[in-house]
XYZ file of C-alpha atoms in Angstrom:
269
model
C -60.432 43.000 -10.545
C -60.525 39.243 -11.055
C -58.925 36.855 -8.579
C -57.720 33.280 -8.106
C -55.851 32.643 -5.045
C -55.822 34.064 -1.605
C -53.639 37.488 -1.572
C -55.903 40.119 -2.025
C -58.425 40.924 0.723
C -61.943 42.494 0.385
C -60.040 45.599 1.860
C -57.268 45.694 -0.502
C -59.823 45.230 -3.678
C -61.861 48.135 -2.416
C -58.628 50.013 -2.198
C -57.636 49.255 -5.784
C -60.979 50.009 -7.413
C -60.659 53.410 -7.780
C -57.557 53.118 -9.759
C -59.308 50.359 -12.003
C -62.230 52.988 -12.776
C -60.816 56.451 -12.707
C -61.993 58.494 -15.376
C -58.273 59.602 -16.379
C -55.871 57.865 -18.963
C -53.321 57.337 -16.482
C -53.383 57.049 -12.662
C -50.272 56.252 -10.215
C -50.350 53.685 -7.788
C -48.233 53.145 -4.801
C -47.944 50.377 -2.134
C -45.228 48.826 -0.349
C -44.742 44.760 0.001
C -42.917 42.577 2.410
C -40.247 39.984 1.242
C -41.754 36.712 0.056
C -45.315 38.088 -0.511
C -47.268 36.293 -3.707
C -50.082 37.741 -5.061
C -51.793 34.662 -6.726
C -53.101 34.645 -9.887
C -55.286 37.623 -10.547
C -56.038 40.339 -13.310
C -57.222 43.996 -13.689
C -59.534 45.411 -16.261
C -56.988 48.098 -16.896
C -53.405 47.871 -18.205
C -50.457 48.693 -15.917
C -46.878 49.347 -16.018
C -45.465 47.795 -12.910
C -42.229 49.420 -11.684
C -40.597 49.066 -8.031
C -38.373 51.803 -6.895
C -36.543 49.204 -4.767
C -36.642 45.509 -4.581
C -37.379 42.861 -7.397
C -40.487 41.409 -8.620
C -41.085 38.135 -10.648
C -44.149 38.019 -12.494
C -45.849 34.659 -14.040
C -48.136 35.724 -16.903
C -49.378 33.920 -20.105
C -46.955 31.036 -20.179
C -43.951 33.599 -19.448
C -41.824 34.175 -16.540
C -40.588 37.818 -16.053
C -38.088 39.531 -13.829
C -38.628 42.891 -12.977
C -35.701 44.502 -11.093
C -35.298 48.266 -10.445
C -35.111 50.500 -13.495
C -37.405 48.385 -15.447
C -41.053 48.046 -15.734
C -43.395 45.532 -16.846
C -46.281 46.360 -19.079
C -49.202 44.227 -18.377
C -52.246 44.281 -20.696
C -55.671 44.667 -19.459
C -57.367 41.405 -18.084
C -54.127 39.531 -18.231
C -54.045 37.132 -15.619
C -50.635 37.520 -13.609
C -49.101 36.713 -10.313
C -46.625 38.641 -8.568
C -43.858 37.263 -6.278
C -41.804 40.000 -4.378
C -38.052 38.757 -4.105
C -37.124 41.086 -1.349
C -39.248 43.855 0.218
C -40.613 45.634 -2.735
C -41.775 49.457 -3.001
C -44.197 49.101 -6.048
C -45.182 52.265 -7.894
C -47.226 51.492 -10.845
C -49.525 53.095 -13.611
C -52.984 51.953 -14.448
C -53.855 52.925 -18.123
C -57.069 53.538 -19.691
C -57.866 51.550 -22.681
C -57.171 54.617 -25.045
C -53.919 55.302 -23.419
C -52.798 51.739 -23.553
C -53.050 51.084 -26.949
C -50.753 54.080 -27.283
C -47.605 52.026 -25.851
C -48.087 48.404 -26.299
C -50.301 45.390 -27.001
C -48.455 42.454 -25.624
C -46.472 42.014 -22.165
C -42.939 43.313 -22.353
C -40.329 44.697 -19.948
C -38.811 48.168 -20.776
C -35.879 49.838 -19.450
C -37.375 52.594 -16.970
C -35.229 55.808 -17.743
C -34.265 58.593 -15.058
C -37.065 60.850 -16.510
C -39.711 58.034 -16.554
C -38.931 57.269 -12.899
C -39.356 60.625 -11.868
C -42.737 60.932 -13.969
C -43.974 57.777 -12.311
C -43.224 58.940 -8.614
C -45.082 62.126 -9.431
C -47.858 60.498 -10.911
C -48.166 58.525 -7.800
C -48.319 61.840 -5.885
C -51.427 63.101 -7.863
C -54.844 62.317 -6.720
C -56.665 59.672 -8.499
C -59.111 62.178 -10.290
C -56.399 64.707 -11.139
C -57.239 67.996 -13.006
C -57.656 67.437 -16.509
C -56.179 70.984 -17.182
C -53.299 70.676 -14.567
C -50.179 69.167 -13.932
C -51.745 65.351 -14.310
C -52.279 65.976 -17.645
C -48.834 66.900 -18.608
C -47.428 63.936 -16.493
C -49.893 61.328 -18.350
C -48.807 62.385 -21.653
C -44.929 62.667 -20.925
C -45.255 59.161 -19.256
C -46.841 57.627 -22.287
C -44.366 59.047 -24.550
C -41.629 57.664 -22.612
C -43.246 54.193 -22.381
C -43.564 53.865 -25.957
C -40.031 55.296 -26.564
C -38.452 52.749 -23.732
C -36.008 50.018 -24.926
C -37.599 46.297 -24.681
C -35.468 44.081 -22.321
C -35.120 40.399 -22.713
C -36.158 39.573 -19.066
C -38.989 37.150 -20.020
C -38.420 33.380 -19.775
C -40.982 31.059 -21.758
C -42.363 28.502 -19.474
C -43.196 25.008 -20.793
C -46.779 23.896 -20.530
C -46.127 20.241 -20.068
C -46.226 19.234 -16.416
C -42.962 17.184 -17.139
C -41.014 20.050 -18.305
C -42.656 22.601 -15.956
C -40.947 20.661 -13.146
C -37.622 20.892 -14.557
C -38.142 24.538 -15.332
C -39.405 25.216 -11.904
C -36.432 23.555 -10.159
C -34.007 25.433 -12.336
C -35.653 28.899 -11.436
C -35.384 28.093 -7.912
C -31.343 26.747 -8.196
C -30.094 28.173 -11.435
C -26.573 26.756 -10.875
C -27.858 22.867 -10.625
C -25.069 21.256 -12.806
C -27.386 18.396 -13.777
C -27.775 17.770 -17.701
C -30.860 16.627 -19.576
C -30.144 13.103 -19.073
C -30.363 13.541 -15.194
C -33.260 15.888 -15.435
C -34.931 13.043 -17.251
C -35.115 11.063 -14.139
C -36.898 14.011 -12.419
C -39.386 14.279 -15.251
C -39.987 10.599 -15.917
C -39.158 11.114 -19.569
C -36.277 10.356 -21.818
C -33.747 13.057 -22.643
C -34.468 13.028 -26.008
C -38.098 13.528 -25.410
C -37.528 16.594 -22.987
C -34.890 18.058 -25.489
C -37.910 17.719 -28.323
C -40.439 19.094 -26.344
C -38.452 22.127 -24.770
C -37.927 23.311 -28.065
C -41.460 23.066 -29.185
C -42.842 24.564 -26.160
C -40.409 27.407 -25.442
C -38.807 28.149 -28.790
C -35.304 27.457 -27.095
C -33.118 24.640 -26.679
C -32.594 23.425 -23.157
C -29.134 24.671 -23.109
C -30.509 28.026 -24.343
C -33.383 28.396 -21.844
C -31.225 27.295 -18.956
C -28.605 29.983 -19.850
C -31.082 32.576 -20.034
C -32.516 31.688 -16.529
C -29.125 31.651 -15.103
C -28.250 34.865 -16.457
C -31.505 36.445 -15.361
C -30.951 34.926 -11.637
C -27.485 36.551 -11.955
C -29.093 39.888 -12.793
C -31.569 39.677 -10.019
C -28.393 39.139 -7.795
C -26.460 41.800 -8.940
C -29.319 44.593 -8.728
C -29.559 43.432 -5.135
C -26.323 44.208 -4.286
C -24.030 41.014 -4.983
C -20.470 41.225 -6.053
C -20.046 39.721 -9.886
C -18.255 36.829 -8.477
C -21.183 35.746 -6.273
C -23.692 36.485 -9.435
C -21.144 34.082 -11.357
C -21.568 31.260 -8.864
C -25.336 31.826 -8.882
C -25.379 31.595 -12.683
C -23.240 28.179 -12.402
C -20.069 29.842 -14.151
C -16.779 29.086 -12.692
C -14.940 31.738 -14.644
C -15.998 35.308 -14.132
C -14.795 36.527 -17.564
C -16.888 33.739 -19.256
C -19.697 34.885 -17.182
C -19.055 38.411 -17.976
C -19.050 37.857 -21.650
C -22.272 35.928 -21.668
C -23.995 38.492 -19.200
C -23.063 41.423 -21.688
C -24.072 39.426 -24.833
C -27.696 38.961 -23.474
C -28.256 42.252 -21.446
C -25.950 44.603 -23.249
C -24.272 45.779 -20.214
C -21.578 44.471 -17.899
C -22.053 42.780 -14.606
C -20.419 45.781 -12.979
C -22.786 48.241 -14.777
C -25.766 45.934 -13.722
C -24.518 46.099 -9.960
C -24.893 49.881 -10.050
C -28.356 49.670 -10.408
C -28.613 48.408 -6.793
C -27.526 52.262 -5.773
C -29.888 53.729 -8.521
C -27.230 54.730 -10.475
């Protein structure tokens, strides 16, 4: 494991080492984390599927900010530097993947939908010993997990983050307060740049216009609110929408489900 920052103690590193070096294609790793904990930037020599039975994770990786609520998982390639923040208490259940296993499911980071079947397979894999019997249950769990991960639907829960320090100030402020109503002209004062410069750089560095980026950031924040139990009216306010129907239409256009359906994820339904 490579680390920058202060989160992972020598004891915790020693606990994770067997999962990073196990002679098995997949091993399950279970750990619960308190609200507000941030890992700092680090990497692992093996790919991971990060999943939480409960709680929401935010992951910064390779210029992207990913939201990982329950019923979703984030594939993290081997040696990819990433930082995880816990948005509320998180019960993490992750899969470490050997190189030959990881190449069967993905090459780049992606958020996937975790089916009920994959959820149970992940939990079962976490209950297996690190060096499970190659001829026993662990083998079948590993094969089923790889098949389910490979078939899973990718989800638009990643936001490209700008590299320019001025734009990054604006982006981080909007992630902290997504309903902030200021337009690009007002944000120009914060970034010490003209609105025209910000607009041009936003599209060049993220592939999205400022309006598109902010809309996705707002709706992603609303999803976070819904899956942690908030009512759609409150989620709409979080996303800066005055109209709940307009919020519902925009939410469904991005995520393919209604705010009410997203709220059911809070209870695991």
